[in-house]
């Protein structure tokens, strides 16, 4: 077989498994609240990218969400005049919504901002970013901003060291067999940039005490990358938490002992794809269980505990 006839390179099996796991957990699982999945990986390198991109490829459940209840006078987010902007809804018809200008409801999402959400400036989409996102979403450049808002309604929250998340995603682009355009869809920001980026890295698990508005939004998946975050309480008990623990880190042993001491109920998935994703293999140790919503979580100290170098 000549070089130009060679089949495309495939991702290593362990990364395929992690991608499928992220996709399965970010999709409707049919399981009760409090689902936590702890995964021990041979190395954390590229594990965050694999699970994050898998989650972004899922179609999350969206039933009765706060963001969809948009009325005149509410603050909402929209892509208007090539800018992501928070502003007040002034008119709604069967087909259009007015946020500074009249935009079609069928192609231009305008999710409602939570009550008490902080003020923020509009952000313009540059020509370069617009063209890259058009290739990533395979959409007309004129419409890609709307698609990006839609992907950001239920983002992936990654709790750990934000710079490592960005480094991991950048490394993924160099990986043979990877979807480089998919990485461009994974634009990262902070939790206060909700509805403007589909991946939101944060150093510690978000808390309702600091951001009460979190009860009115819902991520598609929460991924943790440090042992402290893996044992932290989540403000979204209805959203699965996927915790990545490195086998090379001594703190993983401590985390495993604490997890065993928790009062958990083993997860029993009925969907074939979820059952397959939660099956250990390819060097992955996987433990999925339900935690009671009032389960006290252990305190491990420093939220930035050292993991091995990526």
PDB file of N, CA and C in Angstrom, residues 19 49 52-54 56-57 132-133 135-138 148 169 172-173 178-187 198-199:
ATOM      1  N   UNK A  19     -12.141   9.050  25.565  1.00  0.00           N
ATOM      2  CA  UNK A  19     -13.032   9.891  24.774  1.00  0.00           C
ATOM      3  C   UNK A  19     -14.463   9.371  24.847  1.00  0.00           C
ATOM      4  N   UNK A  49      -7.683  16.104  27.800  1.00  0.00           N
ATOM      5  CA  UNK A  49      -8.119  16.444  26.449  1.00  0.00           C
ATOM      6  C   UNK A  49      -9.081  15.396  25.907  1.00  0.00           C
ATOM      7  N   UNK A  52     -12.483  15.618  27.763  1.00  0.00           N
ATOM      8  CA  UNK A  52     -13.141  16.896  27.457  1.00  0.00           C
ATOM      9  C   UNK A  52     -13.712  16.895  26.045  1.00  0.00           C
ATOM     10  N   UNK A  53     -12.913  16.477  25.078  1.00  0.00           N
ATOM     11  CA  UNK A  53     -13.382  16.471  23.698  1.00  0.00           C
ATOM     12  C   UNK A  53     -14.486  15.431  23.501  1.00  0.00           C
ATOM     13  N   UNK A  54     -14.394  14.319  24.233  1.00  0.00           N
ATOM     14  CA  UNK A  54     -15.477  13.348  24.171  1.00  0.00           C
ATOM     15  C   UNK A  54     -16.772  13.947  24.687  1.00  0.00           C
ATOM     16  N   UNK A  56     -17.611  17.099  24.717  1.00  0.00           N
ATOM     17  CA  UNK A  56     -18.096  18.120  23.785  1.00  0.00           C
ATOM     18  C   UNK A  56     -18.806  17.509  22.580  1.00  0.00           C
ATOM     19  N   UNK A  57     -18.488  16.258  22.262  1.00  0.00           N
ATOM     20  CA  UNK A  57     -19.123  15.602  21.118  1.00  0.00           C
ATOM     21  C   UNK A  57     -20.484  15.013  21.469  1.00  0.00           C
ATOM     22  N   UNK A 132     -11.482  29.909  11.982  1.00  0.00           N
ATOM     23  CA  UNK A 132     -11.108  28.637  12.610  1.00  0.00           C
ATOM     24  C   UNK A 132     -12.324  27.924  13.167  1.00  0.00           C
ATOM     25  N   UNK A 133     -13.223  28.677  13.785  1.00  0.00           N
ATOM     26  CA  UNK A 133     -14.431  28.060  14.328  1.00  0.00           C
ATOM     27  C   UNK A 133     -15.336  27.561  13.201  1.00  0.00           C
ATOM     28  N   UNK A 135     -14.335  26.233  10.441  1.00  0.00           N
ATOM     29  CA  UNK A 135     -13.802  24.921  10.070  1.00  0.00           C
ATOM     30  C   UNK A 135     -14.098  23.885  11.146  1.00  0.00           C
ATOM     31  N   UNK A 136     -14.045  24.313  12.403  1.00  0.00           N
ATOM     32  CA  UNK A 136     -14.273  23.384  13.503  1.00  0.00           C
ATOM     33  C   UNK A 136     -15.715  22.900  13.555  1.00  0.00           C
ATOM     34  N   UNK A 137     -16.663  23.822  13.389  1.00  0.00           N
ATOM     35  CA  UNK A 137     -18.078  23.469  13.461  1.00  0.00           C
ATOM     36  C   UNK A 137     -18.648  23.066  12.097  1.00  0.00           C
ATOM     37  N   UNK A 138     -17.846  23.269  11.045  1.00  0.00           N
ATOM     38  CA  UNK A 138     -18.293  23.008   9.675  1.00  0.00           C
ATOM     39  C   UNK A 138     -19.574  23.807   9.408  1.00  0.00           C
ATOM     40  N   UNK A 148     -21.429  28.577  18.375  1.00  0.00           N
ATOM     41  CA  UNK A 148     -20.532  28.572  19.532  1.00  0.00           C
ATOM     42  C   UNK A 148     -21.304  28.875  20.815  1.00  0.00           C
ATOM     43  N   UNK A 169      -4.890  20.318  25.848  1.00  0.00           N
ATOM     44  CA  UNK A 169      -5.625  20.494  24.604  1.00  0.00           C
ATOM     45  C   UNK A 169      -4.692  20.897  23.462  1.00  0.00           C
ATOM     46  N   UNK A 172      -2.929  17.872  22.224  1.00  0.00           N
ATOM     47  CA  UNK A 172      -3.797  16.984  21.454  1.00  0.00           C
ATOM     48  C   UNK A 172      -3.735  17.302  19.961  1.00  0.00           C
ATOM     49  N   UNK A 173      -3.578  18.563  19.641  1.00  0.00           N
ATOM     50  CA  UNK A 173      -3.549  18.973  18.234  1.00  0.00           C
ATOM     51  C   UNK A 173      -2.355  18.376  17.502  1.00  0.00           C
ATOM     52  N   UNK A 178      -5.683  12.533  15.756  1.00  0.00           N
ATOM     53  CA  UNK A 178      -6.632  13.369  16.497  1.00  0.00           C
ATOM     54  C   UNK A 178      -7.394  14.292  15.549  1.00  0.00           C
ATOM     55  N   UNK A 179      -8.539  14.761  16.009  1.00  0.00           N
ATOM     56  CA  UNK A 179      -9.339  15.732  15.270  1.00  0.00           C
ATOM     57  C   UNK A 179      -8.880  17.121  15.709  1.00  0.00           C
ATOM     58  N   UNK A 180      -8.013  17.725  14.906  1.00  0.00           N
ATOM     59  CA  UNK A 180      -7.445  19.018  15.305  1.00  0.00           C
ATOM     60  C   UNK A 180      -8.506  20.119  15.344  1.00  0.00           C
ATOM     61  N   UNK A 181      -9.489  20.021  14.452  1.00  0.00           N
ATOM     62  CA  UNK A 181     -10.533  21.042  14.452  1.00  0.00           C
ATOM     63  C   UNK A 181     -11.388  20.955  15.715  1.00  0.00           C
ATOM     64  N   UNK A 182     -11.556  19.753  16.246  1.00  0.00           N
ATOM     65  CA  UNK A 182     -12.357  19.603  17.468  1.00  0.00           C
ATOM     66  C   UNK A 182     -11.742  20.384  18.611  1.00  0.00           C
ATOM     67  N   UNK A 183     -10.428  20.456  18.648  1.00  0.00           N
ATOM     68  CA  UNK A 183      -9.746  21.206  19.704  1.00  0.00           C
ATOM     69  C   UNK A 183     -10.108  22.676  19.616  1.00  0.00           C
ATOM     70  N   UNK A 184     -10.279  23.189  18.409  1.00  0.00           N
ATOM     71  CA  UNK A 184     -10.611  24.609  18.270  1.00  0.00           C
ATOM     72  C   UNK A 184     -11.979  24.906  18.861  1.00  0.00           C
ATOM     73  N   UNK A 185     -12.893  23.926  18.798  1.00  0.00           N
ATOM     74  CA  UNK A 185     -14.202  24.126  19.415  1.00  0.00           C
ATOM     75  C   UNK A 185     -14.093  24.257  20.931  1.00  0.00           C
ATOM     76  N   UNK A 186     -13.018  23.683  21.486  1.00  0.00           N
ATOM     77  CA  UNK A 186     -12.861  23.655  22.938  1.00  0.00           C
ATOM     78  C   UNK A 186     -12.206  24.931  23.456  1.00  0.00           C
ATOM     79  N   UNK A 187     -12.667  26.078  22.993  1.00  0.00           N
ATOM     80  CA  UNK A 187     -12.149  27.345  23.505  1.00  0.00           C
ATOM     81  C   UNK A 187     -12.391  27.409  25.004  1.00  0.00           C
ATOM     82  N   UNK A 198     -17.191  26.712  25.557  1.00  0.00           N
ATOM     83  CA  UNK A 198     -17.705  25.393  25.911  1.00  0.00           C
ATOM     84  C   UNK A 198     -16.854  24.624  26.914  1.00  0.00           C
ATOM     85  N   UNK A 199     -15.673  25.145  27.258  1.00  0.00           N
ATOM     86  CA  UNK A 199     -14.819  24.505  28.268  1.00  0.00           C
ATOM     87  C   UNK A 199     -14.415  25.575  29.280  1.00  0.00           C
TER      88      UNK A 199
END
